[in-house]
Short mmCIF file of C-alpha atoms in Angstrom, two decimals:
data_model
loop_
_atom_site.label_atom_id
_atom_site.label_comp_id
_atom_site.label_asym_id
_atom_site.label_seq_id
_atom_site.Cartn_x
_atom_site.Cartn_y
_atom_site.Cartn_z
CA UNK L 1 45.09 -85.41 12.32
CA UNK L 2 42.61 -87.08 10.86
CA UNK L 3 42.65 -89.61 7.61
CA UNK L 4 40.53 -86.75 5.81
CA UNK L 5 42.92 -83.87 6.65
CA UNK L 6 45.84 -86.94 5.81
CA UNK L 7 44.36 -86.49 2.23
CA UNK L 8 43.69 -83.11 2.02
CA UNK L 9 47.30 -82.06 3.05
CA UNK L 10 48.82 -85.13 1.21
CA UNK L 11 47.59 -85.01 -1.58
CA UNK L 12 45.24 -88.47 -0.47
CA UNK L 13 44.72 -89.70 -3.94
CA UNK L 14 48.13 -90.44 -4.02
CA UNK L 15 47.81 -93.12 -1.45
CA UNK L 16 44.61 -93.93 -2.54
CA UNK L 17 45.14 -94.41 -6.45
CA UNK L 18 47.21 -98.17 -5.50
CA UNK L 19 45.97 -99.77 -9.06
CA UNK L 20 46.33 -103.61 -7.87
CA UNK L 21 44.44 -105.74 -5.58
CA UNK L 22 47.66 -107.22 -4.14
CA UNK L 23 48.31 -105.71 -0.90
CA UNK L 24 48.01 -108.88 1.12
CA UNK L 25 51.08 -109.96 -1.29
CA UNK L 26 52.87 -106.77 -1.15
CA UNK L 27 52.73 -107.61 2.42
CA UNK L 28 53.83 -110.99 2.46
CA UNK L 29 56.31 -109.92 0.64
CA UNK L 30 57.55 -107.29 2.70
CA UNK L 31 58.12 -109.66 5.42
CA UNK L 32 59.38 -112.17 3.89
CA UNK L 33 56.86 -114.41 4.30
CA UNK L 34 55.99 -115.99 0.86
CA UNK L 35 56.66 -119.17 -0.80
CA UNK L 36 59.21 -119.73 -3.52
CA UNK L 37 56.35 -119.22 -6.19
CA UNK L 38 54.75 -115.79 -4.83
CA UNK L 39 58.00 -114.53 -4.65
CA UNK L 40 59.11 -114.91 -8.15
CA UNK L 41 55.52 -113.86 -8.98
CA UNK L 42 55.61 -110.34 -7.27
CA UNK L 43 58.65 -109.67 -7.94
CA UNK L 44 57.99 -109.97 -11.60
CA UNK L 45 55.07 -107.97 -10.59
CA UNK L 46 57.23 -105.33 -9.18
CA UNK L 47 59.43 -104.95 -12.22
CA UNK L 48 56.16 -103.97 -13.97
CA UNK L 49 54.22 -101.87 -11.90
CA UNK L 50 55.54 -98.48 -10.66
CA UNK L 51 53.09 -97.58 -7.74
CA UNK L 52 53.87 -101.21 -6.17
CA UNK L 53 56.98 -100.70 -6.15
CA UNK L 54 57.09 -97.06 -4.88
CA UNK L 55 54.69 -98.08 -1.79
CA UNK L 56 57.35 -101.16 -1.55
CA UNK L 57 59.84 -98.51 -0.71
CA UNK L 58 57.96 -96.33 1.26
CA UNK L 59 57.05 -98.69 3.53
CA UNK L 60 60.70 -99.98 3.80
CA UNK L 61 61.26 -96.69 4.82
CA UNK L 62 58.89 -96.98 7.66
CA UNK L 63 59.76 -100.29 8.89
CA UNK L 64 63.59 -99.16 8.87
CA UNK L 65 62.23 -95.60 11.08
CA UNK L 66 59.75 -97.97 13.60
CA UNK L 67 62.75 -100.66 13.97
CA UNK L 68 65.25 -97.22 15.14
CA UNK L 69 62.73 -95.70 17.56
CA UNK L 70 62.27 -99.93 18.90
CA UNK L 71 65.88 -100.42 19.64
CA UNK L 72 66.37 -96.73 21.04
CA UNK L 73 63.19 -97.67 23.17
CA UNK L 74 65.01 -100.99 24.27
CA UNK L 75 68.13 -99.49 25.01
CA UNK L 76 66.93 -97.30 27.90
CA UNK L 77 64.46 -99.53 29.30
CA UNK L 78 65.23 -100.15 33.12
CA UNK L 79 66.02 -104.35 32.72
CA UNK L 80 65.44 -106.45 34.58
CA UNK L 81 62.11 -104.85 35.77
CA UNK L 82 62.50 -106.46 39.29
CA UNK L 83 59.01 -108.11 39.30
CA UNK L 84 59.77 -109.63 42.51
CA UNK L 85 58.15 -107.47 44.23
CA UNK L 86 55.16 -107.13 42.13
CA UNK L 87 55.03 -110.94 41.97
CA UNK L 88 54.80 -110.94 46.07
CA UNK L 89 51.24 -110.81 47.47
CA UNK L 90 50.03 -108.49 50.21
CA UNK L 91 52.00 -110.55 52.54
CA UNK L 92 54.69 -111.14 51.50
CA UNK L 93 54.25 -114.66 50.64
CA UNK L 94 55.11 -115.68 47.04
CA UNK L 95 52.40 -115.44 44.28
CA UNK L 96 52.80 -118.86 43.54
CA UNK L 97 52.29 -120.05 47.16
CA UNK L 98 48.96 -117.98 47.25
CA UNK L 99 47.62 -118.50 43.87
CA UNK L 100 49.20 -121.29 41.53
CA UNK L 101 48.50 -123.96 44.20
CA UNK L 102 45.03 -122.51 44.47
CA UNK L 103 42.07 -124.97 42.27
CA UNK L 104 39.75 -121.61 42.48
CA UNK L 105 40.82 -117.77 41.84
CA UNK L 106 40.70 -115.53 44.93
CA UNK L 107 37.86 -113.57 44.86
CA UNK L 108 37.60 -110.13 44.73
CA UNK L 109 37.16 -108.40 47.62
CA UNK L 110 33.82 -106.00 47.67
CA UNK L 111 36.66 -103.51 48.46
CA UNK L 112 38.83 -104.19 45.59
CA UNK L 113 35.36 -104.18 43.44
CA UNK L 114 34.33 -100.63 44.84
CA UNK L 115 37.50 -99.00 44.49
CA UNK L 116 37.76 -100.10 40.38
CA UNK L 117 34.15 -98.60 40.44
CA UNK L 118 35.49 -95.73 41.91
CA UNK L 119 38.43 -95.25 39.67
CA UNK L 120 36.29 -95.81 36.17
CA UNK L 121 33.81 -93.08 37.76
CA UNK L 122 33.60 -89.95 35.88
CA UNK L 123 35.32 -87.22 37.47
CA UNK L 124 32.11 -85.32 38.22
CA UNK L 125 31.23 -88.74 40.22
CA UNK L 126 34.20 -88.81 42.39
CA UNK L 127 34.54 -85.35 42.76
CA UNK L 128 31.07 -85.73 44.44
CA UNK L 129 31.63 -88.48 46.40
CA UNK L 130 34.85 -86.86 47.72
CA UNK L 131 32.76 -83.52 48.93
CA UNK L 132 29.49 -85.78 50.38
CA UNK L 133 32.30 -87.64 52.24
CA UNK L 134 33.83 -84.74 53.71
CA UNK L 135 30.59 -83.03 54.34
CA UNK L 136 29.46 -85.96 56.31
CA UNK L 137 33.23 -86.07 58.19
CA UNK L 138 32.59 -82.01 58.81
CA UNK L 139 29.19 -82.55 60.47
CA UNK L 140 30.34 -86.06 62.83
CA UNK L 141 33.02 -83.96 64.25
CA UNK L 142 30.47 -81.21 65.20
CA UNK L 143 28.74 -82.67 66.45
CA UNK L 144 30.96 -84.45 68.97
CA UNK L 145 32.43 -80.99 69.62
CA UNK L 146 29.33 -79.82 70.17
CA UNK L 147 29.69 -76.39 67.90
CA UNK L 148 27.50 -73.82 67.63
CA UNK L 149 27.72 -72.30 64.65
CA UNK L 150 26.14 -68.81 64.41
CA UNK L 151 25.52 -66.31 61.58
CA UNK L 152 24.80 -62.40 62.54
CA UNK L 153 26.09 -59.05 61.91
CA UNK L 154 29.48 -60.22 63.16
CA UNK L 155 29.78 -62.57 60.61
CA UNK L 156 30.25 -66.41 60.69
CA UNK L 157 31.05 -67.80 64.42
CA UNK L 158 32.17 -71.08 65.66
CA UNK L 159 31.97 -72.09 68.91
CA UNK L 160 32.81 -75.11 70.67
CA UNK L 161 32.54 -77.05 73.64
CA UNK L 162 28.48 -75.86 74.05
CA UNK L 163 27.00 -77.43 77.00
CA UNK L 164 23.73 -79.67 76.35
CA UNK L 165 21.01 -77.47 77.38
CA UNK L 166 18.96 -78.84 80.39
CA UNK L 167 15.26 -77.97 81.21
CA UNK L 168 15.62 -77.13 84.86
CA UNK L 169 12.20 -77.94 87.36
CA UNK L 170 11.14 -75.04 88.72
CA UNK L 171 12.29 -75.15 92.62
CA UNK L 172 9.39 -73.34 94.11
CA UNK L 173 7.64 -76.68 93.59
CA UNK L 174 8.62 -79.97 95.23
CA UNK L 175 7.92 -82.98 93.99
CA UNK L 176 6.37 -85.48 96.01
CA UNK L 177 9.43 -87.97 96.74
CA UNK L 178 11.32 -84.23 98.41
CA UNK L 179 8.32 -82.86 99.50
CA UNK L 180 8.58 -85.54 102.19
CA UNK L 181 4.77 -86.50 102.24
CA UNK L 182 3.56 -90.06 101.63
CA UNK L 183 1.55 -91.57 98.97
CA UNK L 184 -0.72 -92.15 101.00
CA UNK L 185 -1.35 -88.81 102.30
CA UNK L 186 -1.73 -87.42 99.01
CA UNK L 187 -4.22 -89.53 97.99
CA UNK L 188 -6.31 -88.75 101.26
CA UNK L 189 -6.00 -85.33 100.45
CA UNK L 190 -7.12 -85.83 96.96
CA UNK L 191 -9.77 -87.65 98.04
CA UNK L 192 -10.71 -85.46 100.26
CA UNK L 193 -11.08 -82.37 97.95
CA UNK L 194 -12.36 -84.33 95.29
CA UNK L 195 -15.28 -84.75 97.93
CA UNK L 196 -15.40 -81.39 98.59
CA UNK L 197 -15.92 -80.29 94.72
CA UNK L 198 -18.68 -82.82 94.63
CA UNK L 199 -20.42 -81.09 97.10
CA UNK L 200 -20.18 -77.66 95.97
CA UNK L 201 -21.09 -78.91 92.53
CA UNK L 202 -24.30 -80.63 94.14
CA UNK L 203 -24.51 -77.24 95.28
CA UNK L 204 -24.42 -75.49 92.35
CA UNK L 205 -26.68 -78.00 90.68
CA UNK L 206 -29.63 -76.96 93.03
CA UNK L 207 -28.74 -73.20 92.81
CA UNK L 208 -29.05 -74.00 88.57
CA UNK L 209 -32.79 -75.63 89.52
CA UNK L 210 -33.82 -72.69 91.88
CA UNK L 211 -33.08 -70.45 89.24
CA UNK L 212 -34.78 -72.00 86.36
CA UNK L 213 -37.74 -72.49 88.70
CA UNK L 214 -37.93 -68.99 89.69
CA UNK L 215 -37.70 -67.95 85.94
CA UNK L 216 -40.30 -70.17 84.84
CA UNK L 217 -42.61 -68.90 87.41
CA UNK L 218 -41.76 -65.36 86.40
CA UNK L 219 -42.67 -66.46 83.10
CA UNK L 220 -46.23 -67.54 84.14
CA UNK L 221 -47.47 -64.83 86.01
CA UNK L 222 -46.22 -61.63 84.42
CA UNK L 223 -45.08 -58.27 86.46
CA UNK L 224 -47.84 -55.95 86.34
CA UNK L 225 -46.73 -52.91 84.86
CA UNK L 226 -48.12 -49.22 85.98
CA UNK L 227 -49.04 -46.73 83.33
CA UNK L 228 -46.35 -45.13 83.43
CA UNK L 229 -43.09 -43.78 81.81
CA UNK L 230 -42.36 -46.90 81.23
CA UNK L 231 -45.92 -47.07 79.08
CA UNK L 232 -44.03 -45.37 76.07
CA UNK L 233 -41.70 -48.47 75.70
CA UNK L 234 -42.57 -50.63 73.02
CA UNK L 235 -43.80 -54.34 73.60
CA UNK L 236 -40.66 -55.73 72.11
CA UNK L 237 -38.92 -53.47 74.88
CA UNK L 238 -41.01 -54.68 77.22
CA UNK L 239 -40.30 -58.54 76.55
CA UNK L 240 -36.94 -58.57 76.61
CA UNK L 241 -37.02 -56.94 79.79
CA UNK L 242 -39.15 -58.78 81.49
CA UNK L 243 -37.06 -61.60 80.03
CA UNK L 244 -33.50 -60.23 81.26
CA UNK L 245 -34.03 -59.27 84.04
CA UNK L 246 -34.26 -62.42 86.52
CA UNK L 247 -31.71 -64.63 84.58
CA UNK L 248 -28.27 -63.95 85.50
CA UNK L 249 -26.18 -64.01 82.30
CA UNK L 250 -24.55 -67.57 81.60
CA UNK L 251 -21.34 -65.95 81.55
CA UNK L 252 -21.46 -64.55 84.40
CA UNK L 253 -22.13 -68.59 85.99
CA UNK L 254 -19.49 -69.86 84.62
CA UNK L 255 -17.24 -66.89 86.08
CA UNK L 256 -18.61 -67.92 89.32
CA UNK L 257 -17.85 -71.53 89.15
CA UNK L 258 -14.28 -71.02 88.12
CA UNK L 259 -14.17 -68.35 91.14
CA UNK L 260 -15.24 -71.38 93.18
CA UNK L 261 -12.69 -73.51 91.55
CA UNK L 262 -10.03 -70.67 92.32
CA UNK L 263 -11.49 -70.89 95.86
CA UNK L 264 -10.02 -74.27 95.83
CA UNK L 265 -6.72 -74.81 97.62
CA UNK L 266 -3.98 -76.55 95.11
CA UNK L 267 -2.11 -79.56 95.39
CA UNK L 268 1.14 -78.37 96.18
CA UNK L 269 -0.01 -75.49 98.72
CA UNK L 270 -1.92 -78.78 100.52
CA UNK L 271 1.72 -80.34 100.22
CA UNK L 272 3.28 -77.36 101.33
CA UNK L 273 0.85 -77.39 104.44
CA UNK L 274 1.58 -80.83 105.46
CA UNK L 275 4.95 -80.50 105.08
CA UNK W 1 65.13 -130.44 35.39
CA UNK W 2 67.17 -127.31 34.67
CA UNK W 3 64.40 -124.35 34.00
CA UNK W 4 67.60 -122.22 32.01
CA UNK W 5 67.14 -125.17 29.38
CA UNK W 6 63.48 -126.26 29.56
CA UNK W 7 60.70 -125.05 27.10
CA UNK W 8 58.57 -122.20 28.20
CA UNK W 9 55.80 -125.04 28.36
CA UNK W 10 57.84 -127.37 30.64
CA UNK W 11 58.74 -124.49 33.14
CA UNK W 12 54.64 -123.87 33.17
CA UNK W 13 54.80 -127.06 34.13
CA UNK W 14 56.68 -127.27 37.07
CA UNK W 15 55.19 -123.86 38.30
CA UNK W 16 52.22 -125.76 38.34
CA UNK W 17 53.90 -128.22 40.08
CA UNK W 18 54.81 -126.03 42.87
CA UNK W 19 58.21 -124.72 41.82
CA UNK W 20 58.06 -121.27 42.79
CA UNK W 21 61.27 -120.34 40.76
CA UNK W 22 59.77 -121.66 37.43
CA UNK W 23 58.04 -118.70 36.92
CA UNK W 24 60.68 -116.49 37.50
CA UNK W 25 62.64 -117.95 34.36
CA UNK W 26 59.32 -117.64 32.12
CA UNK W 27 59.38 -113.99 32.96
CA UNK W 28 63.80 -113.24 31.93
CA UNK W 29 62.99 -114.99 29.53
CA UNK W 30 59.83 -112.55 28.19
CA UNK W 31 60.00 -109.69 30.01
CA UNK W 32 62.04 -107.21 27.61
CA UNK W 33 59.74 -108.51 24.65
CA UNK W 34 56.40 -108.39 26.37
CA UNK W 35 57.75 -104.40 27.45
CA UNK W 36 58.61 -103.73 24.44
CA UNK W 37 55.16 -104.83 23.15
CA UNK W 38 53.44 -102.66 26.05
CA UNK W 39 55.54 -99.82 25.03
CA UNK W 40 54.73 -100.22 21.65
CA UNK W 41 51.27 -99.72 22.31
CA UNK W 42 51.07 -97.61 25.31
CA UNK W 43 53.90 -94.94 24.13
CA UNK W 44 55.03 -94.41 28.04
CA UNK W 45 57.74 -95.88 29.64
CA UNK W 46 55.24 -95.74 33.06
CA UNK W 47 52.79 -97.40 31.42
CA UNK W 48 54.74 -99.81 29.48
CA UNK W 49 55.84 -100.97 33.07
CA UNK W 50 52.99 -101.09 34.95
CA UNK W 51 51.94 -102.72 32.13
CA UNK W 52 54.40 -105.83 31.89
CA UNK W 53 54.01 -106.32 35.53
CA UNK W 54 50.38 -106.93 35.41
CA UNK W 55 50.87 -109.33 32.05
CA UNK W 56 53.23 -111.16 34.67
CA UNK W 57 51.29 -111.06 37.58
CA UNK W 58 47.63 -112.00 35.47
CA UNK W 59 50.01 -114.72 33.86
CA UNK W 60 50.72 -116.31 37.09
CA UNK W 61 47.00 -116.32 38.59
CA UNK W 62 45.74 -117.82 35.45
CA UNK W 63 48.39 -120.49 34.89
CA UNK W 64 45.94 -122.93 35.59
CA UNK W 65 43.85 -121.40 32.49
CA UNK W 66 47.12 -122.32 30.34
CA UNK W 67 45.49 -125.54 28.24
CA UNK W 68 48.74 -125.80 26.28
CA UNK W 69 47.22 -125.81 23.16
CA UNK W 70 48.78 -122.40 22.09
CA UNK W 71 52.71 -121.37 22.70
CA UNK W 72 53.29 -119.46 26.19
CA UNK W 73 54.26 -116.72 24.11
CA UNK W 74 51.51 -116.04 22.06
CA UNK W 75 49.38 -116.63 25.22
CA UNK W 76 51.54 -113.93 27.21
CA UNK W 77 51.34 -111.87 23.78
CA UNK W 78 47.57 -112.29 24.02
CA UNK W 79 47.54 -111.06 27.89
CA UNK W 80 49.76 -108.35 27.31
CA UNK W 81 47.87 -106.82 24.42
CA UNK W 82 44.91 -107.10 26.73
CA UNK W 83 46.02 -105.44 29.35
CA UNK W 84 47.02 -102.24 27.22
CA UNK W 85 43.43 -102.16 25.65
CA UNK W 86 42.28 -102.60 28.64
CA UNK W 87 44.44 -99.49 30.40
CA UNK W 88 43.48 -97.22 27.23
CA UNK W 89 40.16 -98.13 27.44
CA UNK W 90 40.41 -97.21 31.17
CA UNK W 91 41.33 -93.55 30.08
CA UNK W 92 44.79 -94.25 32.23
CA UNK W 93 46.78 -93.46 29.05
CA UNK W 94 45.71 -90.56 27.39
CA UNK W 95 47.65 -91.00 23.71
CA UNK W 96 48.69 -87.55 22.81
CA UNK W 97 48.51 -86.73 26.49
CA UNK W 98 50.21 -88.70 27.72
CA UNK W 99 53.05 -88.25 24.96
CA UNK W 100 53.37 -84.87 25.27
CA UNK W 101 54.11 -85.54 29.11
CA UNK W 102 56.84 -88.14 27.75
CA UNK W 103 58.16 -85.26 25.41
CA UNK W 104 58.37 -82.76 28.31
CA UNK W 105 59.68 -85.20 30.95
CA UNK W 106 61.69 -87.80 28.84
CA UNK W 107 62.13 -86.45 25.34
CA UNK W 108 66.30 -86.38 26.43
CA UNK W 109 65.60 -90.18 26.52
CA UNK W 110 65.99 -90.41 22.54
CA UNK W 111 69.20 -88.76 22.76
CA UNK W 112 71.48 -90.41 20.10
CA UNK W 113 75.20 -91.36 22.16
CA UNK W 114 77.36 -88.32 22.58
CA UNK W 115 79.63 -88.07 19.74
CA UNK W 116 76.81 -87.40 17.99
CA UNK W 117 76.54 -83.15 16.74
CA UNK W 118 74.27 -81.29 18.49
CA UNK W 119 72.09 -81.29 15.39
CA UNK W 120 72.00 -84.71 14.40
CA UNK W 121 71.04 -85.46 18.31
CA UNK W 122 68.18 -83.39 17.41
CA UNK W 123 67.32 -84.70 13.94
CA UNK W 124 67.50 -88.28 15.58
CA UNK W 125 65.03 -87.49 18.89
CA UNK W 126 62.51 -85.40 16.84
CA UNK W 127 62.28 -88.34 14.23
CA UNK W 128 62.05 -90.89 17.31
CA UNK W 129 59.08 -88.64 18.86
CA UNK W 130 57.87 -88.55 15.23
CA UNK W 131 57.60 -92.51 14.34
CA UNK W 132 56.17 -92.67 18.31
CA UNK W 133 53.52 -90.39 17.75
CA UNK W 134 52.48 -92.17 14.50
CA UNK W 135 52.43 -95.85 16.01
CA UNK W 136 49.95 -94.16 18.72
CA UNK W 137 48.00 -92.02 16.64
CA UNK W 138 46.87 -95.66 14.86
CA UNK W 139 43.71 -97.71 15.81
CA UNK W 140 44.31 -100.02 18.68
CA UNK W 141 43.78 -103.04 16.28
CA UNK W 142 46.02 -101.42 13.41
CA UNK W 143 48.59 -100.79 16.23
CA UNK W 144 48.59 -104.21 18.20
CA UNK W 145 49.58 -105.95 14.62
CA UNK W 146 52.25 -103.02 13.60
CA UNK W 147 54.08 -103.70 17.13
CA UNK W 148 53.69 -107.15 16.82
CA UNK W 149 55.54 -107.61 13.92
CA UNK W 150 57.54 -105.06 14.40
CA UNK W 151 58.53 -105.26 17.91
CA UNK W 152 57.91 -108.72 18.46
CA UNK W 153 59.18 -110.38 14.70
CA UNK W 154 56.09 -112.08 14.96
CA UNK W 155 55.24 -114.30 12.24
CA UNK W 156 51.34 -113.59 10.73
CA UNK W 157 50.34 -116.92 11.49
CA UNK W 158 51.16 -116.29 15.02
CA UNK W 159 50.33 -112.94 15.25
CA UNK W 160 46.52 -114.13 14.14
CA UNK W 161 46.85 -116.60 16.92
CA UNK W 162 47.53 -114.33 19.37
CA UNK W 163 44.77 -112.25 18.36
CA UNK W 164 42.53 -115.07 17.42
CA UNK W 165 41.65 -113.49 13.97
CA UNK W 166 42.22 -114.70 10.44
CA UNK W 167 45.66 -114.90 8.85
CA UNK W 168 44.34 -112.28 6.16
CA UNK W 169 43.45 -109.84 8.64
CA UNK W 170 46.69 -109.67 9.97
CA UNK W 171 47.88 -108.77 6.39
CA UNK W 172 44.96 -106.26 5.62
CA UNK W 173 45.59 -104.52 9.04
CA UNK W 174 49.19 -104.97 8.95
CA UNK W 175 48.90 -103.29 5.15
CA UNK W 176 46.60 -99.90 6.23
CA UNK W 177 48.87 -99.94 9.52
CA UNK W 178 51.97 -99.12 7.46
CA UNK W 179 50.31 -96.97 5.23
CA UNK W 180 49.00 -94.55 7.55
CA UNK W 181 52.15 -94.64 9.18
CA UNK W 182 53.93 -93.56 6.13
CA UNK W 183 51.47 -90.91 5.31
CA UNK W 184 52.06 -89.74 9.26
CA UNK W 185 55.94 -89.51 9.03
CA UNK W 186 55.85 -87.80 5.01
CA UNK W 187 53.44 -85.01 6.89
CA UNK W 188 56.24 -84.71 9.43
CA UNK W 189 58.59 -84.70 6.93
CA UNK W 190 57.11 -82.04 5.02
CA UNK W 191 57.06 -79.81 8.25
CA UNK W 192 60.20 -80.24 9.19
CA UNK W 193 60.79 -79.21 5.52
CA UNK W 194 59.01 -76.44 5.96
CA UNK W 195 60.87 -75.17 9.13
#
């Protein structure tokens, strides 16, 4: 209860309406802690003045009620307290051996310091902490079980023990170490087929300069053309047959070369044949 | 020299010295005032206890810090009263909480002896749970001076040593202290009356 809902159930301004200034007397008083003089003063005072000596009482009262609940408290305290134990350090020695004899105070340990962080948290914090912990904890020991954890029409499934998957080689082809051949056959053979495509590229190179040859000549001296059928077709028509016709479409070379290319034995059906 | 019939300062003394036993005698001597301080201010038996031990055990690491130039029980006093505020301030009592767990768990503890009647046993405990709830419902500063005067028959010049404030702020605080205290227990009164 508050000291506004004190006075508004209490009647407050009878605890408020004290017409002297003497409280620090009244006090002294009280207690029995004045001098000769300030006692015969107040208690003159007293003999005059009603509300002093009212409060005087009351607060007898109180003292007399708080001195009561003391000695009840007292009575059924556990004595001694056997601070023995609490006086022993963390091994057992006696405080005084690890402290008193000590010119500097232990320090706190970063431990000590994190767990008194800890406990002053907010709840919110170390509720927080607790689940981030124990997500981490969850996820370490997955992962050493190696679980598989899988989510489909059947629900949630775990499943542990999951073998590392392994990308296998594919066993038609050897490598070179099994396929029993030497380095230095290989690189004969490379060599050797490298040579080759140089010389059907040369090839191809002079077919390229044929061709353009023939089609610039083309170009120069123009096919006749009878009056004919062929009359009706428009000069456009006309040029972009004559135009057409010779060149083979560039496509169509580079489908060659890669058939050439696919002409080409590969490496491991050489290896295969050597081995 | 005989620690049952040396001053508290000579006993500080030889603990400093090395005597592991003098310390032991500096906390007979003060350990059912010092609880009864905690307790006091804390309102728990638990926390009263916990309390005292750690007045003891700061005591003892800090006996070096002792300069002598104040009693060792107003410098106890002044631990003791530290380590409550700093326990409430902690949140590890919670004041009406923690006294309604007291009521539930150890409100039997008030129990007047057994020749009492039934009702007076009842009168007695309620009136007990009444006066505790009032010393805790007070400001820690309007509390600390109530129990030490109270509890500890301090006098105010050592009470405003212990707290390190002037002598007429003991007697201001020590005034408002018992007058909300008596405006607490005439509200209880007046419910009871009620009943």
């Amino acid at each position: 209860m508050s000291e506004h809902e004190f006075n508004q159930s209490t009647g407050g301004a009878k605890y408020r309406t004290q017409q002297c200034d003497r409280a620090e007397q009244l006090v002294a008083y009280l207690y029995g802690e004045t001098d000769p003089e300030e006692t015969r003063s107040y208690t003159e005072h007293l003999s005059a003045c009603a509300p002093c000596r009212d409060e005087m009482a009351a607060f007898r009262d109180v003292r007399e009620e708080v001195r009561v609940w003391q000695a009840e408290a007292l009575r059924i305290a556990p004595f001694p307290l056997n601070l023995d134990r609490a006086l022993t350090s963390d091994d057992g020695a006696p405080v005084s051996d690890s402290y008193i004899n000590r010119d500097v105070a232990r320090p706190r340990s970063v431990f000590a310091a994190l767990r008194e962080f800890f406990t002053l948290s907010p709840l919110w914090f170390q509720t927080g902490t607790v689940a981030a912990t124990l997500a981490v904890c969850a996820l370490a020991a997955f992962s050493l079980a190696r679980t598989e954890v899988s989510w489909d029409n059947d629900g949630l499934a775990f499943r542990t023990g999951v073998p590392t998957r392994v990308i296998t080689e594919d066993s038609s082809v050897k490598g070179i170490a099994e396929s029993g051949v030497s380095q230095q056959q290989v690189d004969e053979l490379v060599a050797k087929h490298t040579a080759e495509l140089n010389v059907l590229r040369s090839e191809l190179g002079r077919k390229e300069e044929l061709l353009v040859a023939a089609q610039s000549a083309g170009d120069s001296q123009p096919e006749r053309v009878q009056p004919s059928d062929a009359s009706v077709q428009s000069r456009p028509d006309r040029r972009r047959q004559s135009r057409t016709l010779p060149r083979r479409p560039r496509d169509e070379q580079f489908a060659r070369v890669d058939a050439d290319d696919e002409d080409l034995p590969r490496l491991s059906d050489l290896l295969r044949d050597v081995h | 020299m005989k620690t049952a019939t040396a001053s508290d300062e000579q006993i500080v003394e030889l603990a400093l010295a090395g005597d592991a036993d003098a310390f032991g005698e500096i906390v007979r001597r003060w350990e059912r005032r010092i609880f009864a301080l905690t307790f006091g201010m804390l309102g728990s038996f638990e926390d009263a206890r916990d309390a005292t031990q750690e007045t003891f055990i700061a005591a003892y690491r800090n006996l070096r810090g002792f300069r002598g130039e104040a009693k060792v029980s107003s410098w106890l006093h002044r631990i003791a009263i530290n380590q409550c505020i700093s326990r409430q301030r902690r949140g590890r009592v919670r004041r009406e909480s923690s006294l309604d767990d007291e009521t539930e768990k150890g409100g039997a503890r008030f129990i007047t002896p057994a020749h009492a009647s039934p009702a007076r046993t009842a009168e007695r405990g309620e009136r007990a749970e009444a006066v505790r709830r009032a010393v805790n419902a007070l400001q820690p500063e309007l509390r600390e001076v109530i129990v030490l005067k109270e509890f500890e028959d301090m006098t105010f010049q050592e009470i405003a040593d212990a707290l390190d404030v002037p002598l007429s702020t003991v007697k201001s605080r020590l005034y408002t202290a018992l007058k909300q205290l008596r405006m607490r227990l005439e509200v209880h009164g007046m419910e009871v009356a009620r009943k």
